[in-house]
CSV table of N, CA and C in Angstrom, one decimal:
chain,number,residue,atom,x,y,z
B,126,MET,N,119.4,167.6,-63.6
B,126,MET,CA,119.8,168.7,-64.4
B,126,MET,C,118.5,169.3,-65.1
B,127,THR,N,118.3,170.5,-65.0
B,127,THR,CA,117.2,171.2,-65.6
B,127,THR,C,117.4,171.2,-67.2
B,128,THR,N,116.3,171.3,-67.9
B,128,THR,CA,116.3,171.3,-69.3
B,128,THR,C,117.3,172.4,-69.9
B,129,GLN,N,117.2,173.6,-69.3
B,129,GLN,CA,118.0,174.7,-69.8
B,129,GLN,C,119.5,174.4,-69.5
B,130,ILE,N,119.8,173.9,-68.4
B,130,ILE,CA,121.2,173.6,-68.0
B,130,ILE,C,121.7,172.5,-69.0
B,131,ARG,N,120.9,171.5,-69.3
B,131,ARG,CA,121.3,170.4,-70.2
B,131,ARG,C,121.5,171.0,-71.6
B,132,ILE,N,120.7,171.9,-72.0
B,132,ILE,CA,120.9,172.5,-73.4
B,132,ILE,C,122.2,173.3,-73.4
B,133,ASN,N,122.4,174.1,-72.3
B,133,ASN,CA,123.6,174.9,-72.3
B,133,ASN,C,124.9,174.0,-72.3
B,134,ARG,N,124.8,172.9,-71.5
B,134,ARG,CA,125.9,172.0,-71.5
B,134,ARG,C,126.2,171.4,-72.8
B,135,ALA,N,125.1,171.0,-73.5
B,135,ALA,CA,125.2,170.4,-74.8
B,135,ALA,C,125.8,171.4,-75.8
B,136,ASP,N,125.4,172.6,-75.7
B,136,ASP,CA,125.9,173.7,-76.6
B,136,ASP,C,127.4,173.8,-76.4
B,137,GLN,N,127.8,173.8,-75.1
B,137,GLN,CA,129.3,173.9,-74.8
B,137,GLN,C,130.0,172.8,-75.4
B,138,LEU,N,129.5,171.6,-75.2
B,138,LEU,CA,130.2,170.4,-75.8
B,138,LEU,C,130.2,170.4,-77.3
B,139,HIS,N,129.2,170.8,-77.9
B,139,HIS,CA,129.2,171.0,-79.4
B,139,HIS,C,130.2,172.0,-79.9
B,140,ALA,N,130.3,173.1,-79.1
B,140,ALA,CA,131.2,174.2,-79.5
B,140,ALA,C,132.7,173.6,-79.4
B,141,GLN,N,132.9,172.9,-78.3
B,141,GLN,CA,134.2,172.3,-78.2
B,141,GLN,C,134.5,171.3,-79.3
B,142,ALA,N,133.6,170.5,-79.6
B,142,ALA,CA,133.7,169.5,-80.7
B,142,ALA,C,134.0,170.3,-82.0
B,143,ASP,N,133.3,171.3,-82.3
B,143,ASP,CA,133.5,172.1,-83.5
B,143,ASP,C,134.9,172.7,-83.6
B,144,THR,N,135.3,173.2,-82.5
B,144,THR,CA,136.6,173.8,-82.4
B,144,THR,C,137.7,172.8,-82.7
B,145,LEU,N,137.5,171.6,-82.1
B,145,LEU,CA,138.5,170.5,-82.3
B,145,LEU,C,138.5,170.0,-83.8
B,146,PHE,N,137.3,169.9,-84.4
B,146,PHE,CA,137.2,169.5,-85.8
B,146,PHE,C,137.9,170.5,-86.7
B,147,VAL,N,137.8,171.8,-86.4
B,147,VAL,CA,138.4,172.8,-87.2
B,147,VAL,C,139.9,172.7,-87.0
B,148,ALA,N,140.4,172.5,-85.8
B,148,ALA,CA,141.8,172.4,-85.5
B,148,ALA,C,142.4,171.2,-86.2
B,149,ALA,N,141.7,170.1,-86.2
B,149,ALA,CA,142.2,168.9,-86.8
B,149,ALA,C,142.4,169.1,-88.3
B,150,GLU,N,141.5,169.8,-88.9
B,150,GLU,CA,141.6,170.1,-90.4
B,150,GLU,C,142.8,171.0,-90.6
B,151,ARG,N,143.1,171.9,-89.8
B,151,ARG,CA,144.3,172.8,-89.9
B,151,ARG,C,145.5,171.9,-89.8
B,152,ILE,N,145.5,171.1,-88.8
B,152,ILE,CA,146.7,170.2,-88.6
B,152,ILE,C,146.9,169.2,-89.7
B,153,GLU,N,145.8,168.8,-90.3
B,153,GLU,CA,145.9,167.9,-91.5
B,153,GLU,C,146.6,168.7,-92.7
B,154,GLN,N,146.3,170.0,-92.7
B,154,GLN,CA,147.0,170.8,-93.8
B,154,GLN,C,148.5,170.8,-93.6
B,155,PHE,N,148.9,170.8,-92.3
B,155,PHE,CA,150.4,170.8,-92.0
B,155,PHE,C,150.9,169.4,-92.5
B,156,SER,N,150.2,168.4,-92.3
B,156,SER,CA,150.6,167.0,-92.7
B,156,SER,C,150.7,167.0,-94.2
B,157,ARG,N,149.7,167.5,-94.9
B,157,ARG,CA,149.8,167.5,-96.4
B,157,ARG,C,151.0,168.4,-96.9
B,158,ALA,N,151.2,169.5,-96.2
B,158,ALA,CA,152.4,170.3,-96.6
B,158,ALA,C,153.7,169.6,-96.4
B,159,CYS,N,153.8,168.8,-95.3
B,159,CYS,CA,155.0,168.1,-95.1
B,159,CYS,C,155.2,167.0,-96.2
B,160,ALA,N,154.1,166.3,-96.5
B,160,ALA,CA,154.1,165.3,-97.5
B,160,ALA,C,154.5,165.9,-98.8
B,161,ALA,N,154.0,167.0,-99.2
B,161,ALA,CA,154.3,167.7,-100.4
B,161,ALA,C,155.8,168.1,-100.5
B,162,SER,N,156.4,168.4,-99.3
B,162,SER,CA,157.8,168.8,-99.3
B,162,SER,C,158.7,167.7,-99.0
B,163,ASN,N,158.3,166.4,-99.2
B,163,ASN,CA,159.1,165.2,-99.0
B,163,ASN,C,159.6,165.1,-97.6
B,164,ASN,N,158.7,165.3,-96.6
B,164,ASN,CA,159.0,165.2,-95.2
B,164,ASN,C,158.0,164.2,-94.6
B,165,PRO,N,158.2,162.8,-94.9
B,165,PRO,CA,157.2,161.9,-94.4
B,165,PRO,C,157.2,161.8,-92.9
B,166,GLU,N,158.3,162.0,-92.2
B,166,GLU,CA,158.2,161.9,-90.7
B,166,GLU,C,157.3,163.0,-90.2
B,167,GLY,N,157.5,164.2,-90.7
B,167,GLY,CA,156.7,165.4,-90.3
B,167,GLY,C,155.2,165.1,-90.6
B,168,SER,N,155.0,164.6,-91.8
B,168,SER,CA,153.6,164.3,-92.2
B,168,SER,C,153.0,163.3,-91.3
B,169,ALA,N,153.7,162.2,-90.9
B,169,ALA,CA,153.1,161.2,-90.1
B,169,ALA,C,152.8,161.8,-88.7
B,170,CYS,N,153.7,162.6,-88.2
B,170,CYS,CA,153.6,163.2,-86.9
B,170,CYS,C,152.3,164.1,-86.8
B,171,TRP,N,152.1,164.9,-87.9
B,171,TRP,CA,150.9,165.8,-87.9
B,171,TRP,C,149.7,164.9,-88.1
B,172,GLN,N,149.7,163.8,-88.8
B,172,GLN,CA,148.6,162.9,-88.9
B,172,GLN,C,148.2,162.4,-87.6
B,173,ARG,N,149.2,162.0,-86.8
B,173,ARG,CA,148.9,161.4,-85.5
B,173,ARG,C,148.2,162.4,-84.6
B,174,ILE,N,148.7,163.7,-84.6
B,174,ILE,CA,148.2,164.7,-83.8
B,174,ILE,C,146.7,165.0,-84.2
B,175,ALA,N,146.5,165.1,-85.5
B,175,ALA,CA,145.2,165.4,-86.0
B,175,ALA,C,144.2,164.3,-85.6
B,176,LYS,N,144.6,163.0,-85.6
B,176,LYS,CA,143.8,161.9,-85.2
B,176,LYS,C,143.4,162.1,-83.8
B,177,ILE,N,144.3,162.5,-82.9
B,177,ILE,CA,143.9,162.7,-81.5
B,177,ILE,C,142.8,163.8,-81.4
B,178,TYR,N,143.0,164.9,-82.1
B,178,TYR,CA,142.0,165.9,-82.1
B,178,TYR,C,140.7,165.4,-82.6
B,179,LEU,N,140.6,164.6,-83.6
B,179,LEU,CA,139.4,164.0,-84.1
B,179,LEU,C,138.7,163.1,-83.1
B,180,ILE,N,139.5,162.3,-82.4
B,180,ILE,CA,139.0,161.4,-81.4
B,180,ILE,C,138.3,162.2,-80.3
B,181,GLU,N,139.0,163.3,-79.9
B,181,GLU,CA,138.5,164.1,-78.8
B,181,GLU,C,137.2,164.8,-79.3
B,182,ALA,N,137.2,165.3,-80.5
B,182,ALA,CA,136.1,166.0,-81.0
B,182,ALA,C,134.9,165.1,-81.1
B,183,GLU,N,135.1,163.9,-81.5
B,183,GLU,CA,133.9,162.9,-81.6
B,183,GLU,C,133.4,162.6,-80.2
B,184,ALA,N,134.3,162.5,-79.2
B,184,ALA,CA,133.9,162.2,-77.8
B,184,ALA,C,133.0,163.4,-77.3
B,185,PHE,N,133.4,164.6,-77.6
B,185,PHE,CA,132.6,165.7,-77.1
B,185,PHE,C,131.2,165.7,-77.9
B,186,ALA,N,131.2,165.4,-79.1
B,186,ALA,CA,129.9,165.4,-79.9
B,186,ALA,C,129.0,164.3,-79.4
B,187,VAL,N,129.6,163.1,-79.0
B,187,VAL,CA,128.8,162.0,-78.5
B,187,VAL,C,128.2,162.4,-77.1
B,188,LYS,N,129.0,163.0,-76.3
B,188,LYS,CA,128.5,163.5,-75.0
B,188,LYS,C,127.3,164.5,-75.1
B,189,ALA,N,127.5,165.4,-76.1
B,189,ALA,CA,126.4,166.4,-76.3
B,189,ALA,C,125.1,165.7,-76.8
B,190,GLU,N,125.3,164.7,-77.7
B,190,GLU,CA,124.1,164.0,-78.2
B,190,GLU,C,123.5,163.2,-77.1
B,191,LYS,N,124.2,162.6,-76.2
B,191,LYS,CA,123.6,161.9,-75.1
B,191,LYS,C,122.8,162.8,-74.2
B,192,ILE,N,123.4,164.0,-73.9
B,192,ILE,CA,122.7,164.9,-73.0
B,192,ILE,C,121.4,165.4,-73.7
B,193,THR,N,121.3,165.6,-75.0
B,193,THR,CA,120.1,166.0,-75.6
B,193,THR,C,119.2,164.9,-76.0
B,194,GLY,N,119.6,163.6,-75.7
B,194,GLY,CA,118.8,162.5,-76.0
B,194,GLY,C,118.8,162.0,-77.5
B,195,LYS,N,119.8,162.6,-78.3
B,195,LYS,CA,119.9,162.2,-79.7
B,195,LYS,C,120.6,160.9,-79.8
B,196,ARG,N,121.3,160.4,-78.8
B,196,ARG,CA,122.0,159.2,-78.8
B,196,ARG,C,121.9,158.5,-77.4
B,197,SER,N,121.8,157.2,-77.5
B,197,SER,CA,121.6,156.5,-76.2
B,197,SER,C,122.9,155.9,-75.7
């Protein structure tokens, strides 16, 4: 992979990670709203969904760092 292609790929992965981190924060707001309205089941559901988003975001960030050599 050429350097420019690697940089472009890393940029794509970072963008995807950023999008997922933002989405996870929004979903966590739903969880907090459910908790505030005495809906523990809804809160727990939104927490699980946010956790999945965070796991995926971290995976994209790690891939990007490996491509750029910031992580081995």
